[in-house]
């Protein structure tokens, strides 16, 4: 299965690489909409806490690719990022029980339709550790609704 790499994921990687201090002191990382896993795998390497990084996607086929990419980049089974199914806005209580809350939530190239905004924000609201509010996100894919999405974030 081939997967395209969006320019926003590359920008996120460049940002994390250049500003790796963003990950300093972070005890847990969640990536939403991981796709190929490039951003989450890089965050796992930079943060040096790969076992506390969870990469997610809602698509089962994409999740298989994601698991393959994690296995390819982390040979130590005990110390590698985890891969999880997550559909925004659904099953969040169980997801929190299984994986906990997160100090940092990463997301890039996430929104393609307006109806995904509310479930995305519900997910972030539930899974972001309340005491360490850091989010790095790119929601530029929805040019017609950028203003509305940005307003929702405020």
PDB file of C-alpha atoms in Angstrom:
ATOM      1  CA  UNK A   1       0.000   0.000   0.000  1.00  0.00           C
ATOM      2  CA  UNK A   2       1.456   3.327  -1.019  1.00  0.00           C
ATOM      3  CA  UNK A   3       0.887   6.386   1.091  1.00  0.00           C
ATOM      4  CA  UNK A   4       1.422  10.005   0.219  1.00  0.00           C
ATOM      5  CA  UNK A   5       3.358  12.267   2.524  1.00  0.00           C
ATOM      6  CA  UNK A   6       1.761  15.673   2.931  1.00  0.00           C
ATOM      7  CA  UNK A   7       3.837  18.820   2.955  1.00  0.00           C
ATOM      8  CA  UNK A   8       2.421  19.728   6.378  1.00  0.00           C
ATOM      9  CA  UNK A   9       3.840  16.501   7.834  1.00  0.00           C
ATOM     10  CA  UNK A  10       7.241  17.420   6.405  1.00  0.00           C
ATOM     11  CA  UNK A  11       6.946  20.923   7.881  1.00  0.00           C
ATOM     12  CA  UNK A  12       6.042  19.397  11.250  1.00  0.00           C
ATOM     13  CA  UNK A  13       9.111  17.141  11.070  1.00  0.00           C
ATOM     14  CA  UNK A  14      11.359  20.082  10.209  1.00  0.00           C
ATOM     15  CA  UNK A  15       9.898  22.035  13.121  1.00  0.00           C
ATOM     16  CA  UNK A  16      10.389  19.170  15.585  1.00  0.00           C
ATOM     17  CA  UNK A  17      13.926  18.583  14.372  1.00  0.00           C
ATOM     18  CA  UNK A  18      14.852  22.261  14.571  1.00  0.00           C
ATOM     19  CA  UNK A  19      13.013  22.852  17.858  1.00  0.00           C
ATOM     20  CA  UNK A  20      13.582  19.526  19.599  1.00  0.00           C
ATOM     21  CA  UNK A  21      13.403  21.432  22.903  1.00  0.00           C
ATOM     22  CA  UNK A  22       9.600  21.288  22.445  1.00  0.00           C
ATOM     23  CA  UNK A  23       9.866  17.628  23.425  1.00  0.00           C
ATOM     24  CA  UNK A  24      12.134  18.230  26.420  1.00  0.00           C
ATOM     25  CA  UNK A  25      10.399  17.324  29.653  1.00  0.00           C
ATOM     26  CA  UNK A  26       7.442  15.776  27.855  1.00  0.00           C
ATOM     27  CA  UNK A  27       6.453  12.470  29.449  1.00  0.00           C
ATOM     28  CA  UNK A  28       3.958  11.329  26.806  1.00  0.00           C
ATOM     29  CA  UNK A  29       3.129  12.129  23.179  1.00  0.00           C
ATOM     30  CA  UNK A  30       0.067  11.351  21.082  1.00  0.00           C
ATOM     31  CA  UNK A  31       0.007  11.777  17.330  1.00  0.00           C
ATOM     32  CA  UNK A  32      -3.406  12.068  15.732  1.00  0.00           C
ATOM     33  CA  UNK A  33      -3.857  10.959  12.134  1.00  0.00           C
ATOM     34  CA  UNK A  34      -0.388   9.452  11.944  1.00  0.00           C
ATOM     35  CA  UNK A  35      -0.639   8.072   8.417  1.00  0.00           C
ATOM     36  CA  UNK A  36       2.801   6.674   7.583  1.00  0.00           C
ATOM     37  CA  UNK A  37       4.058   7.583  11.062  1.00  0.00           C
ATOM     38  CA  UNK A  38       6.858   9.903   9.983  1.00  0.00           C
ATOM     39  CA  UNK A  39       6.025  12.638  12.532  1.00  0.00           C
ATOM     40  CA  UNK A  40       5.423  10.243  15.427  1.00  0.00           C
ATOM     41  CA  UNK A  41       8.506   8.167  14.667  1.00  0.00           C
ATOM     42  CA  UNK A  42      10.658  11.299  14.563  1.00  0.00           C
ATOM     43  CA  UNK A  43       9.082  12.517  17.827  1.00  0.00           C
ATOM     44  CA  UNK A  44       9.843   9.109  19.351  1.00  0.00           C
ATOM     45  CA  UNK A  45      13.484   9.370  18.349  1.00  0.00           C
ATOM     46  CA  UNK A  46      13.937  12.967  19.460  1.00  0.00           C
ATOM     47  CA  UNK A  47      12.056  12.621  22.749  1.00  0.00           C
ATOM     48  CA  UNK A  48      13.951   9.486  23.761  1.00  0.00           C
ATOM     49  CA  UNK A  49      10.754   8.099  25.259  1.00  0.00           C
ATOM     50  CA  UNK A  50       9.504   5.949  22.378  1.00  0.00           C
ATOM     51  CA  UNK A  51       7.524   3.701  24.710  1.00  0.00           C
ATOM     52  CA  UNK A  52       5.416   6.694  25.791  1.00  0.00           C
ATOM     53  CA  UNK A  53       4.548   7.777  22.250  1.00  0.00           C
ATOM     54  CA  UNK A  54       1.275   6.597  20.717  1.00  0.00           C
ATOM     55  CA  UNK A  55       0.642   6.955  16.988  1.00  0.00           C
ATOM     56  CA  UNK A  56      -2.979   6.754  15.910  1.00  0.00           C
ATOM     57  CA  UNK A  57      -5.117   6.458  12.832  1.00  0.00           C
ATOM     58  CA  UNK A  58      -8.723   5.435  12.274  1.00  0.00           C
ATOM     59  CA  UNK A  59      -8.090   3.562   9.017  1.00  0.00           C
ATOM     60  CA  UNK A  60      -7.230  -0.123   9.535  1.00  0.00           C
ATOM     61  CA  UNK A  61      -5.187  -0.325   6.308  1.00  0.00           C
ATOM     62  CA  UNK A  62      -3.167   2.740   7.264  1.00  0.00           C
ATOM     63  CA  UNK A  63      -2.662   1.299  10.749  1.00  0.00           C
ATOM     64  CA  UNK A  64      -1.078  -1.821   9.208  1.00  0.00           C
ATOM     65  CA  UNK A  65       1.374   0.378   7.288  1.00  0.00           C
ATOM     66  CA  UNK A  66       2.020   2.361  10.436  1.00  0.00           C
ATOM     67  CA  UNK A  67       2.835  -0.803  12.389  1.00  0.00           C
ATOM     68  CA  UNK A  68       5.231  -1.905   9.641  1.00  0.00           C
ATOM     69  CA  UNK A  69       7.014   1.458   9.707  1.00  0.00           C
ATOM     70  CA  UNK A  70       7.329   1.359  13.500  1.00  0.00           C
ATOM     71  CA  UNK A  71       8.761  -2.173  13.330  1.00  0.00           C
ATOM     72  CA  UNK A  72      11.196  -1.095  10.620  1.00  0.00           C
ATOM     73  CA  UNK A  73      12.483   1.815  12.700  1.00  0.00           C
ATOM     74  CA  UNK A  74      12.483   0.282  16.193  1.00  0.00           C
ATOM     75  CA  UNK A  75      13.942  -3.175  16.624  1.00  0.00           C
ATOM     76  CA  UNK A  76      13.551  -3.266  20.417  1.00  0.00           C
ATOM     77  CA  UNK A  77       9.991  -4.464  21.042  1.00  0.00           C
ATOM     78  CA  UNK A  78      10.028  -3.176  24.623  1.00  0.00           C
ATOM     79  CA  UNK A  79      11.022   0.369  23.684  1.00  0.00           C
ATOM     80  CA  UNK A  80       9.074   1.465  20.639  1.00  0.00           C
ATOM     81  CA  UNK A  81       6.115   3.734  20.010  1.00  0.00           C
ATOM     82  CA  UNK A  82       2.720   2.107  20.153  1.00  0.00           C
ATOM     83  CA  UNK A  83       0.130   2.152  17.413  1.00  0.00           C
ATOM     84  CA  UNK A  84      -3.553   2.472  18.207  1.00  0.00           C
ATOM     85  CA  UNK A  85      -6.858   2.765  16.437  1.00  0.00           C
ATOM     86  CA  UNK A  86      -8.546   6.063  17.268  1.00  0.00           C
ATOM     87  CA  UNK A  87     -11.599   7.552  15.648  1.00  0.00           C
ATOM     88  CA  UNK A  88     -11.955  11.091  16.932  1.00  0.00           C
ATOM     89  CA  UNK A  89     -14.787  11.627  19.364  1.00  0.00           C
ATOM     90  CA  UNK A  90     -15.465   7.893  19.814  1.00  0.00           C
ATOM     91  CA  UNK A  91     -14.374   5.522  22.572  1.00  0.00           C
ATOM     92  CA  UNK A  92     -12.333   8.220  24.287  1.00  0.00           C
ATOM     93  CA  UNK A  93     -12.963   6.974  27.836  1.00  0.00           C
ATOM     94  CA  UNK A  94     -11.624   3.516  26.951  1.00  0.00           C
ATOM     95  CA  UNK A  95      -8.703   5.014  25.016  1.00  0.00           C
ATOM     96  CA  UNK A  96      -7.798   7.099  28.072  1.00  0.00           C
ATOM     97  CA  UNK A  97      -7.983   4.032  30.339  1.00  0.00           C
ATOM     98  CA  UNK A  98      -5.677   2.113  27.991  1.00  0.00           C
ATOM     99  CA  UNK A  99      -3.165   4.835  27.068  1.00  0.00           C
ATOM    100  CA  UNK A 100      -3.689   7.652  29.573  1.00  0.00           C
ATOM    101  CA  UNK A 101      -3.574  11.360  28.828  1.00  0.00           C
ATOM    102  CA  UNK A 102      -0.765  13.103  26.991  1.00  0.00           C
ATOM    103  CA  UNK A 103       1.540  16.030  27.619  1.00  0.00           C
ATOM    104  CA  UNK A 104       1.843  16.757  23.912  1.00  0.00           C
ATOM    105  CA  UNK A 105      -0.552  16.078  21.059  1.00  0.00           C
ATOM    106  CA  UNK A 106       0.805  16.322  17.536  1.00  0.00           C
ATOM    107  CA  UNK A 107      -1.272  16.594  14.427  1.00  0.00           C
ATOM    108  CA  UNK A 108      -0.693  17.661  10.859  1.00  0.00           C
ATOM    109  CA  UNK A 109      -2.816  17.456   7.747  1.00  0.00           C
ATOM    110  CA  UNK A 110      -5.791  16.455   9.870  1.00  0.00           C
ATOM    111  CA  UNK A 111      -8.945  18.129   8.666  1.00  0.00           C
ATOM    112  CA  UNK A 112     -10.598  17.576   5.327  1.00  0.00           C
ATOM    113  CA  UNK A 113     -14.227  18.252   6.237  1.00  0.00           C
ATOM    114  CA  UNK A 114     -15.924  20.639   8.596  1.00  0.00           C
ATOM    115  CA  UNK A 115     -17.746  17.804  10.379  1.00  0.00           C
ATOM    116  CA  UNK A 116     -14.384  16.482  11.663  1.00  0.00           C
ATOM    117  CA  UNK A 117     -13.660  19.659  13.662  1.00  0.00           C
ATOM    118  CA  UNK A 118     -15.866  18.928  16.669  1.00  0.00           C
ATOM    119  CA  UNK A 119     -14.738  15.280  17.117  1.00  0.00           C
ATOM    120  CA  UNK A 120     -11.106  16.403  16.763  1.00  0.00           C
ATOM    121  CA  UNK A 121     -11.495  19.041  19.474  1.00  0.00           C
ATOM    122  CA  UNK A 122     -13.397  16.592  21.705  1.00  0.00           C
ATOM    123  CA  UNK A 123     -10.522  14.145  21.348  1.00  0.00           C
ATOM    124  CA  UNK A 124      -7.870  16.736  22.138  1.00  0.00           C
ATOM    125  CA  UNK A 125      -9.914  18.035  25.071  1.00  0.00           C
ATOM    126  CA  UNK A 126     -10.246  14.553  26.549  1.00  0.00           C
ATOM    127  CA  UNK A 127      -6.715  13.254  25.951  1.00  0.00           C
ATOM    128  CA  UNK A 128      -4.540  16.306  26.525  1.00  0.00           C
ATOM    129  CA  UNK A 129      -3.124  16.307  30.049  1.00  0.00           C
ATOM    130  CA  UNK A 130      -4.765  19.293  31.665  1.00  0.00           C
ATOM    131  CA  UNK A 131      -1.651  20.593  33.424  1.00  0.00           C
ATOM    132  CA  UNK A 132       0.571  20.802  30.364  1.00  0.00           C
ATOM    133  CA  UNK A 133      -1.432  22.432  27.575  1.00  0.00           C
ATOM    134  CA  UNK A 134       0.771  22.139  24.501  1.00  0.00           C
ATOM    135  CA  UNK A 135      -0.575  21.436  21.049  1.00  0.00           C
ATOM    136  CA  UNK A 136       1.201  21.675  17.741  1.00  0.00           C
ATOM    137  CA  UNK A 137      -1.270  21.491  14.891  1.00  0.00           C
ATOM    138  CA  UNK A 138      -1.741  22.372  11.278  1.00  0.00           C
ATOM    139  CA  UNK A 139      -5.302  22.792  10.130  1.00  0.00           C
ATOM    140  CA  UNK A 140      -4.503  24.548   6.872  1.00  0.00           C
ATOM    141  CA  UNK A 141      -6.028  21.836   4.675  1.00  0.00           C
ATOM    142  CA  UNK A 142      -9.464  23.367   5.050  1.00  0.00           C
ATOM    143  CA  UNK A 143      -8.886  26.729   3.431  1.00  0.00           C
ATOM    144  CA  UNK A 144     -12.620  27.596   3.254  1.00  0.00           C
ATOM    145  CA  UNK A 145     -13.123  26.915   6.959  1.00  0.00           C
ATOM    146  CA  UNK A 146      -9.768  27.996   8.369  1.00  0.00           C
ATOM    147  CA  UNK A 147     -11.308  31.044   9.957  1.00  0.00           C
ATOM    148  CA  UNK A 148     -14.010  28.950  11.623  1.00  0.00           C
ATOM    149  CA  UNK A 149     -11.571  26.303  12.810  1.00  0.00           C
ATOM    150  CA  UNK A 150      -9.146  28.904  14.113  1.00  0.00           C
ATOM    151  CA  UNK A 151     -11.996  30.645  15.916  1.00  0.00           C
ATOM    152  CA  UNK A 152     -12.992  27.328  17.536  1.00  0.00           C
ATOM    153  CA  UNK A 153      -9.434  26.905  18.801  1.00  0.00           C
ATOM    154  CA  UNK A 154      -9.511  30.266  20.627  1.00  0.00           C
TER     155      UNK A 154
END
